[in-house]
XYZ file of C-alpha atoms in Angstrom:
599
model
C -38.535 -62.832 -55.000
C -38.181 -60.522 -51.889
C -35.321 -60.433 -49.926
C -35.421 -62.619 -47.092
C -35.108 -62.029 -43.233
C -34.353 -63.746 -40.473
C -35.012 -67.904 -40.626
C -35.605 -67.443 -44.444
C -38.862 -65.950 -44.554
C -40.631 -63.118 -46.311
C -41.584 -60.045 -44.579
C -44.183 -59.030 -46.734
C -46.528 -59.072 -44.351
C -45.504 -56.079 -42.744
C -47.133 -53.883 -45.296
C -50.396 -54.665 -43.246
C -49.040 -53.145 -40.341
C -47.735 -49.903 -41.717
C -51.107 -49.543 -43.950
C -53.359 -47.020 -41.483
C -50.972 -45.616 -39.290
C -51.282 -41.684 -38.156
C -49.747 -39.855 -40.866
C -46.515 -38.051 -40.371
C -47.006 -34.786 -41.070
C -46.253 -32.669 -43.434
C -45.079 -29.422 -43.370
C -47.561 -26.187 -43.127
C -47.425 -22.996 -44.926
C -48.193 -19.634 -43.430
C -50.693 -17.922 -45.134
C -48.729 -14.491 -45.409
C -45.152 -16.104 -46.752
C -45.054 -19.006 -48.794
C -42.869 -21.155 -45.997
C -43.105 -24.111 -44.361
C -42.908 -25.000 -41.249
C -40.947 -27.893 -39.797
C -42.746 -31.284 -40.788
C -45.140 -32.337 -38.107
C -46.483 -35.603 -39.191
C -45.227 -38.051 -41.741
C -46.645 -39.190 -44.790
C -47.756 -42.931 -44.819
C -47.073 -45.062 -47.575
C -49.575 -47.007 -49.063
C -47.316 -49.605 -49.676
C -44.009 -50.816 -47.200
C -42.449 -53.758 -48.676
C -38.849 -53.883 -46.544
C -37.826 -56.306 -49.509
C -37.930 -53.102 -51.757
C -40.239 -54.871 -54.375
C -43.976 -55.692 -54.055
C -44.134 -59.328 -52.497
C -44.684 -62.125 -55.337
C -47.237 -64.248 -54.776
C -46.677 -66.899 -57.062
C -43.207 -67.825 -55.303
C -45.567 -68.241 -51.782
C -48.067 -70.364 -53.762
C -45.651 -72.744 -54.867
C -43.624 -72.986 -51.555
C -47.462 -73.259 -49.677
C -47.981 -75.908 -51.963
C -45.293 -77.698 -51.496
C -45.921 -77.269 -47.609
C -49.243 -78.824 -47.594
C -47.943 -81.979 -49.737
C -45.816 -82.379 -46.649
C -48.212 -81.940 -44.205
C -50.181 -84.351 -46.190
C -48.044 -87.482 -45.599
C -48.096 -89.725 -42.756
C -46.411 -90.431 -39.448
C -45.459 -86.693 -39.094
C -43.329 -86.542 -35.816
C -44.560 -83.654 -33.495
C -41.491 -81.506 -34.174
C -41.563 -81.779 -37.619
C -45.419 -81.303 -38.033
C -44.254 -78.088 -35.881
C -42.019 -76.732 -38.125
C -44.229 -77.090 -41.461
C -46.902 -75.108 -39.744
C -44.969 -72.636 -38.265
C -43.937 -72.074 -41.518
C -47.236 -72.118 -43.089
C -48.571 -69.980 -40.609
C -45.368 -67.238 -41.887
C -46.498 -67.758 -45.409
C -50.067 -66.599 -44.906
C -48.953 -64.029 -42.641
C -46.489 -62.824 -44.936
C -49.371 -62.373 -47.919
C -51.807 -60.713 -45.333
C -53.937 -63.290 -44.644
C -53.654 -62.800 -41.204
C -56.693 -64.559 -39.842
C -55.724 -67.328 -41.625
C -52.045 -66.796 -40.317
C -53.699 -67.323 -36.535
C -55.805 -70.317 -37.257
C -52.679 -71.957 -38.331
C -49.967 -70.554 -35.918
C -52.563 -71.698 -32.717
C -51.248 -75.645 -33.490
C -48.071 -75.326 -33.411
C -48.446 -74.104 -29.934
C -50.469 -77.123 -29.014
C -47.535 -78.989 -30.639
C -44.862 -76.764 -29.015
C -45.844 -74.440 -26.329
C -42.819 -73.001 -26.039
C -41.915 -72.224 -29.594
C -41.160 -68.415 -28.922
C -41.144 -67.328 -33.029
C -44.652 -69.107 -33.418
C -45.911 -67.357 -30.653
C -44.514 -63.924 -31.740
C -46.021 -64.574 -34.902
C -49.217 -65.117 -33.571
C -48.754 -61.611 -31.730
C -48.115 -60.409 -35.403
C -51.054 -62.062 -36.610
C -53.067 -60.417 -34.129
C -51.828 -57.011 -34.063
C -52.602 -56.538 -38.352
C -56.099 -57.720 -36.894
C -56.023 -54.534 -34.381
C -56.551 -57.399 -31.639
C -53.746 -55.382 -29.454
C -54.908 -57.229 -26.260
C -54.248 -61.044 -27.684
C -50.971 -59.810 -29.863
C -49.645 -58.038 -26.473
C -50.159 -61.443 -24.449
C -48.528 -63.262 -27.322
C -45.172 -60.957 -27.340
C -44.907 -60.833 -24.028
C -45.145 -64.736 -24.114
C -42.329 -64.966 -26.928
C -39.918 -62.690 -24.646
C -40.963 -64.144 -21.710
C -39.472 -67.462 -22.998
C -36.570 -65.862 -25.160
C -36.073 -62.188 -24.006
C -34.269 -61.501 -27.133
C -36.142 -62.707 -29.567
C -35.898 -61.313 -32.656
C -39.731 -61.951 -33.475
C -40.968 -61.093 -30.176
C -38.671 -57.376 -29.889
C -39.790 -56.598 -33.334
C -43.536 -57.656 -32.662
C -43.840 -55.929 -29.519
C -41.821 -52.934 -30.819
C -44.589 -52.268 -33.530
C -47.037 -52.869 -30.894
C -45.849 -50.106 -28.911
C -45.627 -48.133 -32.201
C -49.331 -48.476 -33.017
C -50.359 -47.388 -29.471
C -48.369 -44.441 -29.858
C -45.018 -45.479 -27.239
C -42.192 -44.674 -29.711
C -39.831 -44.769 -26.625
C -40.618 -48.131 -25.768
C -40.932 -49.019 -29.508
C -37.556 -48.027 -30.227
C -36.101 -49.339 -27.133
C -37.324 -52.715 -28.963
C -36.230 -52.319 -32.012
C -32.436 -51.160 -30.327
C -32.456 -54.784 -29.050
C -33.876 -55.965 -32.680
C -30.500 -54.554 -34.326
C -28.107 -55.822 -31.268
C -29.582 -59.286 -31.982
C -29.312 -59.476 -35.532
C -27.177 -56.840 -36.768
C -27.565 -57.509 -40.680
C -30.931 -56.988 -40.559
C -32.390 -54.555 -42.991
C -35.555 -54.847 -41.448
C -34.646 -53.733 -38.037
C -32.593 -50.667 -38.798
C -35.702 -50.475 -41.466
C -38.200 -50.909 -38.662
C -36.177 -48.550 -36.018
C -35.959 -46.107 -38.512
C -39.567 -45.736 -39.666
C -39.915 -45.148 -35.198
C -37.413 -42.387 -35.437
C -39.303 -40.411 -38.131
C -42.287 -40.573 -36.367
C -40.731 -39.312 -33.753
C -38.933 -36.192 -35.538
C -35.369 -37.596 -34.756
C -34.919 -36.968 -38.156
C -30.755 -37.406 -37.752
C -31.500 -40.734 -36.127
C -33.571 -42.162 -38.419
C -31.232 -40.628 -40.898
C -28.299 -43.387 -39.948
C -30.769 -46.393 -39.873
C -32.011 -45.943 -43.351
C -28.220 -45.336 -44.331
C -27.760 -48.791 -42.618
C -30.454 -50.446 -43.992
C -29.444 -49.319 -47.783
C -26.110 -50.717 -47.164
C -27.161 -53.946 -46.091
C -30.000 -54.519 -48.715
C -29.990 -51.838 -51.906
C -33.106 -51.416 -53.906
C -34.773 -51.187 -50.715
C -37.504 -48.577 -52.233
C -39.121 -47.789 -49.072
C -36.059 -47.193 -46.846
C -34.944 -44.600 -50.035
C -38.649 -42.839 -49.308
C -38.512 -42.949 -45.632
C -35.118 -41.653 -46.016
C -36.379 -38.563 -48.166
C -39.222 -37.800 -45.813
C -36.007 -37.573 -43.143
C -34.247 -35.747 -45.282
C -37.011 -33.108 -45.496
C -37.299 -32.956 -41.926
C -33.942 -31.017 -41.725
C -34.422 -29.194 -44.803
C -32.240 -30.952 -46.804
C -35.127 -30.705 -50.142
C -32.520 -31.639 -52.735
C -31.328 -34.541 -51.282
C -35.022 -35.556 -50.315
C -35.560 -35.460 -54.033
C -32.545 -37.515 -54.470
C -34.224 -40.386 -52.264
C -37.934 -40.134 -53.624
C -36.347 -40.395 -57.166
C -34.262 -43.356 -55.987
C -37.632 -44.831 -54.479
C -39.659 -44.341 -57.897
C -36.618 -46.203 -59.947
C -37.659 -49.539 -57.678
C -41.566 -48.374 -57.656
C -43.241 -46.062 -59.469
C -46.768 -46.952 -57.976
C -45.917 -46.014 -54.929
C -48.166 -42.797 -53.859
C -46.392 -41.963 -50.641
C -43.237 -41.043 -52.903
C -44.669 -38.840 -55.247
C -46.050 -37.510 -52.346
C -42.781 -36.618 -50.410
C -41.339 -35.314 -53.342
C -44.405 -32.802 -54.481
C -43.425 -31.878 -51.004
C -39.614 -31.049 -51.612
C -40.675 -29.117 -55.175
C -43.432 -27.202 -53.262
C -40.778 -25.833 -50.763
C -38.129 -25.214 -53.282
C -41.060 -23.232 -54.874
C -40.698 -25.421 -57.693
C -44.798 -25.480 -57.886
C -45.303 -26.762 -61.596
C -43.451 -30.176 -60.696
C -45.034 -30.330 -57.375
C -48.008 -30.098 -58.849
C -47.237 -33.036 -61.153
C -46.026 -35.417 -58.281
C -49.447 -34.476 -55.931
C -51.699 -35.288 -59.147
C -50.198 -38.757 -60.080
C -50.482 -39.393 -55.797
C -54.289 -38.841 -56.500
C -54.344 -40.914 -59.536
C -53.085 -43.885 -57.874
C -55.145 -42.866 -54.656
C -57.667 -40.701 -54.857
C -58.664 -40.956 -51.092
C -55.037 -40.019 -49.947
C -55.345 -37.560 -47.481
C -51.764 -36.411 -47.252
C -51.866 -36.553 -51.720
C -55.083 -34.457 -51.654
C -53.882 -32.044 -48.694
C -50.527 -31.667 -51.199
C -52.797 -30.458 -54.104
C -54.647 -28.625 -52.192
C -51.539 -26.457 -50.972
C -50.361 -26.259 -54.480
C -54.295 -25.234 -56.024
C -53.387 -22.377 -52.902
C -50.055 -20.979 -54.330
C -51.608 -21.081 -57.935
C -55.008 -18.847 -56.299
C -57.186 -21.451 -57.503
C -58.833 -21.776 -54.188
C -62.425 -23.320 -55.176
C -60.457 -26.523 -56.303
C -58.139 -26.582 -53.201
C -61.122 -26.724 -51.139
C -62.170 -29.717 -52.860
C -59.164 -30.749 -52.485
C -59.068 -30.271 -48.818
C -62.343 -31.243 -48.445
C -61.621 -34.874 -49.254
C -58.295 -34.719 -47.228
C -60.330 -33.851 -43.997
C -63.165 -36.311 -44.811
C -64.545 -36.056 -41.173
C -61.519 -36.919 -39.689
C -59.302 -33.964 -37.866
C -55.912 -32.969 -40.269
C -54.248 -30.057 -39.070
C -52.249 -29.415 -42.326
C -55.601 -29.424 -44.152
C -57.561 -27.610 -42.224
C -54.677 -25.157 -42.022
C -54.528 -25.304 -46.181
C -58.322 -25.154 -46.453
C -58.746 -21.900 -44.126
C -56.207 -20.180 -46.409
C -58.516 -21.121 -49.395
C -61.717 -19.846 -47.171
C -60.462 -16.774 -46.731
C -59.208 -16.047 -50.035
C -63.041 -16.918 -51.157
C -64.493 -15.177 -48.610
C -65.525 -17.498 -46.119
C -64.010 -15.836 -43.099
C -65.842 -17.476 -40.754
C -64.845 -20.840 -42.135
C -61.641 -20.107 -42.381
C -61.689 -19.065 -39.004
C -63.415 -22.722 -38.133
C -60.926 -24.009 -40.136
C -57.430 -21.935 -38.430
C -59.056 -23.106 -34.630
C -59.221 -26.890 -35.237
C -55.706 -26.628 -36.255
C -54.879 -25.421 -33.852
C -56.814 -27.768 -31.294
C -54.734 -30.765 -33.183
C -51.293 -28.735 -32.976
C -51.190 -26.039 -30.624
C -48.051 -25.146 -31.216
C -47.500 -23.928 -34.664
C -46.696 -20.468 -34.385
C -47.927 -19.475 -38.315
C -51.439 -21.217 -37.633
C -52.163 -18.111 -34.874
C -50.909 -15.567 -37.197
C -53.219 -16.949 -40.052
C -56.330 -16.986 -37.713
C -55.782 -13.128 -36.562
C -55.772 -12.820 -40.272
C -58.945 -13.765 -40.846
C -60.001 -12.273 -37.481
C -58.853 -8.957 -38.577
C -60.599 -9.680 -41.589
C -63.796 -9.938 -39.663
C -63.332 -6.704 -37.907
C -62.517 -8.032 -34.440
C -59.184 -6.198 -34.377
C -58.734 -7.400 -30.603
C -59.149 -11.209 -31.030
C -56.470 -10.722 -33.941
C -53.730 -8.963 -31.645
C -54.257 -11.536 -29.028
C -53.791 -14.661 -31.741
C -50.511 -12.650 -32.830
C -49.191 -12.193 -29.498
C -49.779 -15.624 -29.044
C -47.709 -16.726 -32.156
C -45.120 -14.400 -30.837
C -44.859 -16.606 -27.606
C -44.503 -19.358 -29.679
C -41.862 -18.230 -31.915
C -40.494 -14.955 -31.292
C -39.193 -14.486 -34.963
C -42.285 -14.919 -36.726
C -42.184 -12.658 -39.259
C -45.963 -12.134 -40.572
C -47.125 -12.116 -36.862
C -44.831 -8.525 -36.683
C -45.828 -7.386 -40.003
C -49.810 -8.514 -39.604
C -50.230 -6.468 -36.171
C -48.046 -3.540 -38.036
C -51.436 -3.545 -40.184
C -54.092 -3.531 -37.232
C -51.590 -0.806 -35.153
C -51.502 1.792 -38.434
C -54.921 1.114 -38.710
C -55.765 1.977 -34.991
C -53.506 5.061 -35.235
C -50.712 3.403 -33.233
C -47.974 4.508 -35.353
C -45.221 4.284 -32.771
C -46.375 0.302 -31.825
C -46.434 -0.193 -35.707
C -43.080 1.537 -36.179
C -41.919 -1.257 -33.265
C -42.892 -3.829 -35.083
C -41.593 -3.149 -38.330
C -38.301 -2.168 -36.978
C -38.294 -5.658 -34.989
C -38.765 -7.298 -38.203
C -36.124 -5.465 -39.972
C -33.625 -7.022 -37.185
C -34.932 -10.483 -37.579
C -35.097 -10.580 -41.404
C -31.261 -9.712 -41.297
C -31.803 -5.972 -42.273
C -33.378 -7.357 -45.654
C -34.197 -4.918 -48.435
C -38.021 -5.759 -48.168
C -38.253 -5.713 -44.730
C -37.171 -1.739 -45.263
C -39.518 -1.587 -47.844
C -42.147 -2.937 -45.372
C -41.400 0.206 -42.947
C -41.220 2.907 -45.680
C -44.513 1.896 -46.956
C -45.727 2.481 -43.284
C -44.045 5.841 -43.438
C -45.788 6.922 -46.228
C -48.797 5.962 -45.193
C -48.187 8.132 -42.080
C -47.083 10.467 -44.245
C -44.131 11.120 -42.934
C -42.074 11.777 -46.167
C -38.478 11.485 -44.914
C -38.641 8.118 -42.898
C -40.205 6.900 -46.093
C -37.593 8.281 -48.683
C -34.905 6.932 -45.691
C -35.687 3.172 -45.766
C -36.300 3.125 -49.432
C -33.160 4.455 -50.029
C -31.841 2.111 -47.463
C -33.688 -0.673 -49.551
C -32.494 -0.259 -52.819
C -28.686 0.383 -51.600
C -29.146 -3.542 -50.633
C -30.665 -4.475 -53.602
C -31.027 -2.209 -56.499
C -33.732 -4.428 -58.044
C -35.846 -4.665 -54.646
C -39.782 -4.286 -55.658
C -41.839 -1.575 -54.650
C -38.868 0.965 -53.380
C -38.933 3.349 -56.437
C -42.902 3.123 -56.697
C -42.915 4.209 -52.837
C -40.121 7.155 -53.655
C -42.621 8.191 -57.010
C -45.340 8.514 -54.614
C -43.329 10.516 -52.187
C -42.338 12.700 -55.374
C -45.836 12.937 -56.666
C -47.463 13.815 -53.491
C -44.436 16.406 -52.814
C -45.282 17.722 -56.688
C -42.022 17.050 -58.215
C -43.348 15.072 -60.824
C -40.808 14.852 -63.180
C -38.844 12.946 -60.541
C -41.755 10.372 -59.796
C -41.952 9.612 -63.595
C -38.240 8.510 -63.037
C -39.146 6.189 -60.426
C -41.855 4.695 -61.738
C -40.441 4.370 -64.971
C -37.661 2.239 -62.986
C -40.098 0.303 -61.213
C -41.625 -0.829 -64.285
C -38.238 -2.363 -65.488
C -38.023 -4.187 -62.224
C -41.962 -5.066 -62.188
C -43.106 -4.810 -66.242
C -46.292 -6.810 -65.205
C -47.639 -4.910 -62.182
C -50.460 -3.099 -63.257
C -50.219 -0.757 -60.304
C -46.855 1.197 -61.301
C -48.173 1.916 -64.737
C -51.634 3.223 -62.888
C -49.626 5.209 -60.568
C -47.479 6.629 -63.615
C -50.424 7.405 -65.591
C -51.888 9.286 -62.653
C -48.755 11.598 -62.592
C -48.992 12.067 -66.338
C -52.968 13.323 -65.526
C -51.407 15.552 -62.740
C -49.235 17.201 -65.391
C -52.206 17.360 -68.114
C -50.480 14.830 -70.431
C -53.386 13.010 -70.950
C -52.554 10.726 -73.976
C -50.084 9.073 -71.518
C -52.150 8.777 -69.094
C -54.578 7.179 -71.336
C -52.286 5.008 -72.682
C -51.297 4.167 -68.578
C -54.465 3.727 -67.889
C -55.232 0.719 -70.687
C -51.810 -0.597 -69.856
C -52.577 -1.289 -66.601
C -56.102 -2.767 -67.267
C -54.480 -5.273 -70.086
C -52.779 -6.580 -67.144
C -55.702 -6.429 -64.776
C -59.188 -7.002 -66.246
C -60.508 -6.265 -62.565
C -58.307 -3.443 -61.405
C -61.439 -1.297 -60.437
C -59.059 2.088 -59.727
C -57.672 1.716 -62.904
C -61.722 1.737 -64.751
C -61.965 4.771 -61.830
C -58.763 6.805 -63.428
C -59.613 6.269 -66.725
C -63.093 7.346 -66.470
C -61.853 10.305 -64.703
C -59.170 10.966 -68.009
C -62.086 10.646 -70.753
C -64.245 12.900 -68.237
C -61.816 15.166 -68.747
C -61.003 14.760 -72.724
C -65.049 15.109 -73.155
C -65.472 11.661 -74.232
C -69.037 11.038 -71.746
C -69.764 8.359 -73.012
C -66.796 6.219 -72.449
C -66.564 7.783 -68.672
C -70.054 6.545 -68.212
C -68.648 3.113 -69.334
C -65.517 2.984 -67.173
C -67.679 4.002 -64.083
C -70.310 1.160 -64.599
C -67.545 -1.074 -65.343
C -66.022 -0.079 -61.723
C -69.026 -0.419 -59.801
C -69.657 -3.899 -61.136
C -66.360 -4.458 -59.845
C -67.407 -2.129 -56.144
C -70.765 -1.797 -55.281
C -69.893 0.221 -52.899
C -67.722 2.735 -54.437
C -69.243 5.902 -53.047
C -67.360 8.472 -54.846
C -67.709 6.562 -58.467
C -71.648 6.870 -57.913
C -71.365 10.939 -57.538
C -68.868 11.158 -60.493
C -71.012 9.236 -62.779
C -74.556 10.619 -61.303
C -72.512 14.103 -62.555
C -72.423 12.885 -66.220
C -76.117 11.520 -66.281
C -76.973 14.922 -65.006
C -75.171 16.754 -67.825
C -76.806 14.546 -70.322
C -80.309 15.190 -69.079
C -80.892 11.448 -67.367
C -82.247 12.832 -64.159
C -83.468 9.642 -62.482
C -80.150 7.973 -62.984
C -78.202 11.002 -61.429
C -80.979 10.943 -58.761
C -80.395 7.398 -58.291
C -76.296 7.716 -58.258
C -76.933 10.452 -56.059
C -78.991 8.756 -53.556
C -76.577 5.753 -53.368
C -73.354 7.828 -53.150
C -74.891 9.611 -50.307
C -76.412 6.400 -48.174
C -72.692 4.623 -48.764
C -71.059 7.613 -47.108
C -73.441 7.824 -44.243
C -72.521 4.154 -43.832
C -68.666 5.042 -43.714
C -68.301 3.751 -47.209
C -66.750 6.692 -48.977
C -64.751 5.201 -51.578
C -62.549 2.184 -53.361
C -60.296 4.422 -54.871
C -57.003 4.228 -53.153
C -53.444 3.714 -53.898
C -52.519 -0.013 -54.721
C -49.137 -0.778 -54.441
């Protein structure tokens, strides 16, 4: 049987209250860093039992049973009738049944008008019926007769809670726990207010207090962890959601919180896991689906995550999914949707800093270079230490020719990212770019004397050694950044390209087919090794590699004239016509070629 509460009565009746309440929010990722931010809404549980086990029927039957045989005899006295319907009235109320809780609670008023519990448990009654007029002139009845009434304060309290006062809601439950301080369900109750209310700490110490008044209390151990992951305390969040599971493992809302806590540990396999058993056990769970969603994200399996997200918005606004589903827009392409998507977020949370940067993203995306600098600037007011909003407009400045704004920038997020070795490597790669040769050597030294191991620092120096012609020293370095990176296909490309410089073009070769048996679709890798069997003679393979890049770019001016070239040296006029007609209309469009250094 459940645990009992106050006058020896089950609460499982407050699952119906707790079923359909705003979600608690869950933290959102920005699209160019895989972090959350703090949690903005809470997850709801399907399932709230403050016993900490699913309510048993069977023990209500019998005692309802037994009720009605009393009810059944004659000469009842008034008081007595009373009582027997009061507490058949808490029975049905208790298993749900709340219309049938009000039919049978309205009697015992006629009997005793001034029973305060029967008329708070009308107000109950009521409010699971979303009748918030009648339950509020119920409650206010109750503590109008007893103004500390347990069942009138905790009524009213979740009355307030559903119309969205948490002040007033706690300030209920406060006089809930000062009446009856054993009872699990009011620290339970205040609690649950707290988290809603991000006073994460708070709620913290009620669900301590409720666990040491009534263990195996499953739901305060979930509640707990969603608390726990409000302050970034993941591990011990996991602690609580596996303490939740132990008393029920149906419950969705903690596999939920949990996928949560693996997702921000960047433990994505097991978050995975948690988010597809939520769905299993409910498939319509917005908060479950929104969950997958973020994880289908991480894994760049974006088609599924916007199914995902798809049934997680379901026509009704979600800012963490329509955050998660514009990342998966724009990763397929659908910048305008994602941009859809990145504006109704932000019309349900305006303030989320990494929601702005993620729309200029796509807005730079769609060429409106302005709109993006204002939705950065805007992030910036928000949260002056956002990190992709710095590095983002970097992007948009270099690309305007603003070197000295973009050099800002980058230095600013240096500072802020505690003089990390990729936030150097973030400026050097802007100081190659504007080929300034010592600035970039400078911070990639810089980088590496933090941390020898840091990606992309000796691949920067090779390309500062290659482009300065000392290619024996850019071998080096991108020899060493294949030992830190022996699965990027872009250091063996860049490697193999400094082999073709020096005419070693075995090794280059043998670069080249490196680097595509890591990338299938690595188009400038099909572009170099055309060029190397151009060069060894071997047309016909050239001609293959250059078809195989322009499947891959259409518009890949250059690739056009370098394969319109070999038809013309095999005779096949109209194809070199044709290549030669294209190449030419993509550079009068501004298209001149794909064929640029990928880092």
């Amino acid at each position: 049987m459940c645990k009992r509460f106050q006058g020896g009565r089950s609460l499982g009746w407050v699952l119906v209250f707790l079923l359909g309440l705003g979600t608690v929010g869950v933290p959102s990722m920005a699209y160019a860093v895989t972090e959350f931010a703090a949690p903005s809404i809470l997850a709801p549980p399907n399932a709230l039992d403050p016993g900490g086990a699913v309510n048993e029927m069977l023990g209500d039957s019998r005692t309802l049973d037994l009720v009605d045989r009393a009810l059944g005899a004659s000469s009842l006295s008034p008081d007595y009738e009373a009582e027997l319907r009061l507490m058949r009235g808490s029975i049905l109320l208790d298993s749900g049944a709340c219309d049938a809780a009000v039919v049978e609670l309205s009697p015992v008023l006629e009997l005793t008008p001034e029973d305060d519990e029967a008329l708070a448990k009308r107000g109950l009654a009521h409010l699971c019926l979303d009748r918030y007029e009648d339950a509020g002139r119920d409650l206010n009845a109750a503590l109008a007769l007893d103004t500390d009434s347990f069942w009138g304060r905790f009524g009213r309290g979740w009355l307030y809670f559903r119309v969205g006062r948490l002040a007033a809601a706690e300030q209920d439950f406060n006089v809930v726990v000062r009446v009856a301080a054993d009872s699990v369900l009011g620290y339970w109750a205040r609690g649950y207010v707290r988290l809603t209310d991000r006073k994460y700490e708070d709620a913290i110490f009620d669900f301590d207090r409720a666990l040491q008044l009534g263990s195996g209390f499953s739901s305060a151990h979930m509640l707990r962890g969603y608390a726990f992951l409000g302050i970034g305390e993941r591990e011990r969040a996991i602690g609580d959601f596996d303490a939740a599971l132990t008393y029920d493992n149906a419950e969705p809302g903690s596999y939920i919180g949990r996928g949560f806590a693996h997702l921000k540990l960047g433990n994505v396999d097991e978050a995975q896991d948690d988010f597809s058993v939520a769905v299993a056990l409910d498939p319509m769970s917005a908060l479950a689906q929104e969950g997958l969603g973020l994880v289908l994200n991480d894994r760049g399996d974006f088609e599924a995550a916007l199914e995902s997200f798809a049934i997680a918005i379901d026509g009704k606004p979600r800012v963490d999914a329509h955050f998660g589903r514009g990342v998966a827009r724009m990763e397929t392409g659908d910048v305008s949707g994602a941009i859809e998507d990145f504006e109704e977020a932000i019309r349900i949370s305006p303030e989320y800093a990494g929601t702005y940067v993620n729309l200029g993203i796509a807005q730079a995306r769609a060429g409106n270079d302005a709109l993006a600098l204002d939705s950065y600037a805007k992030a910036l007011q928000l949260d002056p230490l956002e990190k992709t909003a710095y590095y983002n407009r970097s992007l948009i400045y270099r690309r305007q020719g603003l070197n000295d704004e973009a050099i800002e920038d980058l230095t600013e997020l240096i500072r802020i990212s505690s003089y990390s070795a990729e936030s150097y490597v973030d400026r050097c790669i802007a100081y190659y770019d504007m080929s300034n040769n010592l600035g970039t050597l400078s911070d990639c030294n810089t980088a590496l004397s933090i941390d020898a191991n840091v990606r992309r620092a000796h691949g920067i120096r090779g390309l500062v050694f290659s482009r300065t012609e000392d290619y024996r020293a850019a071998i080096a370095e991108f020899d060493a950044e294949i030992l830190v990176r022996p699965r990027h296909p872009a250091a063996f490309r860049e490697r193999g390209l400094v082999y073709g410089k020096m005419g070693d073009l075995e090794l280059a070769l043998a670069d080249a087919d490196t680097a595509l048996e890591l990338d299938a679709e690595y188009t400038e890798a099909y572009i170099d090794r055309g060029n190397i069997f151009k060069r060894k003679g071997d047309t016909m393979r050239a001609l293959a590699d250059y078809s195989a890049a322009i499947d891959l770019e259409p518009l890949a001016a250059n690739v056009y004239r370098e394969r319109g070239e070999l038809y013309r040296e095999l005779g096949e006029i109209d194809k070199a016509e044709a290549d030669f007609v294209m190449a030419t209309a993509l550079v009068s469009a501004g298209d001149l070629s794909s064929s640029q250094p990928v880092q």
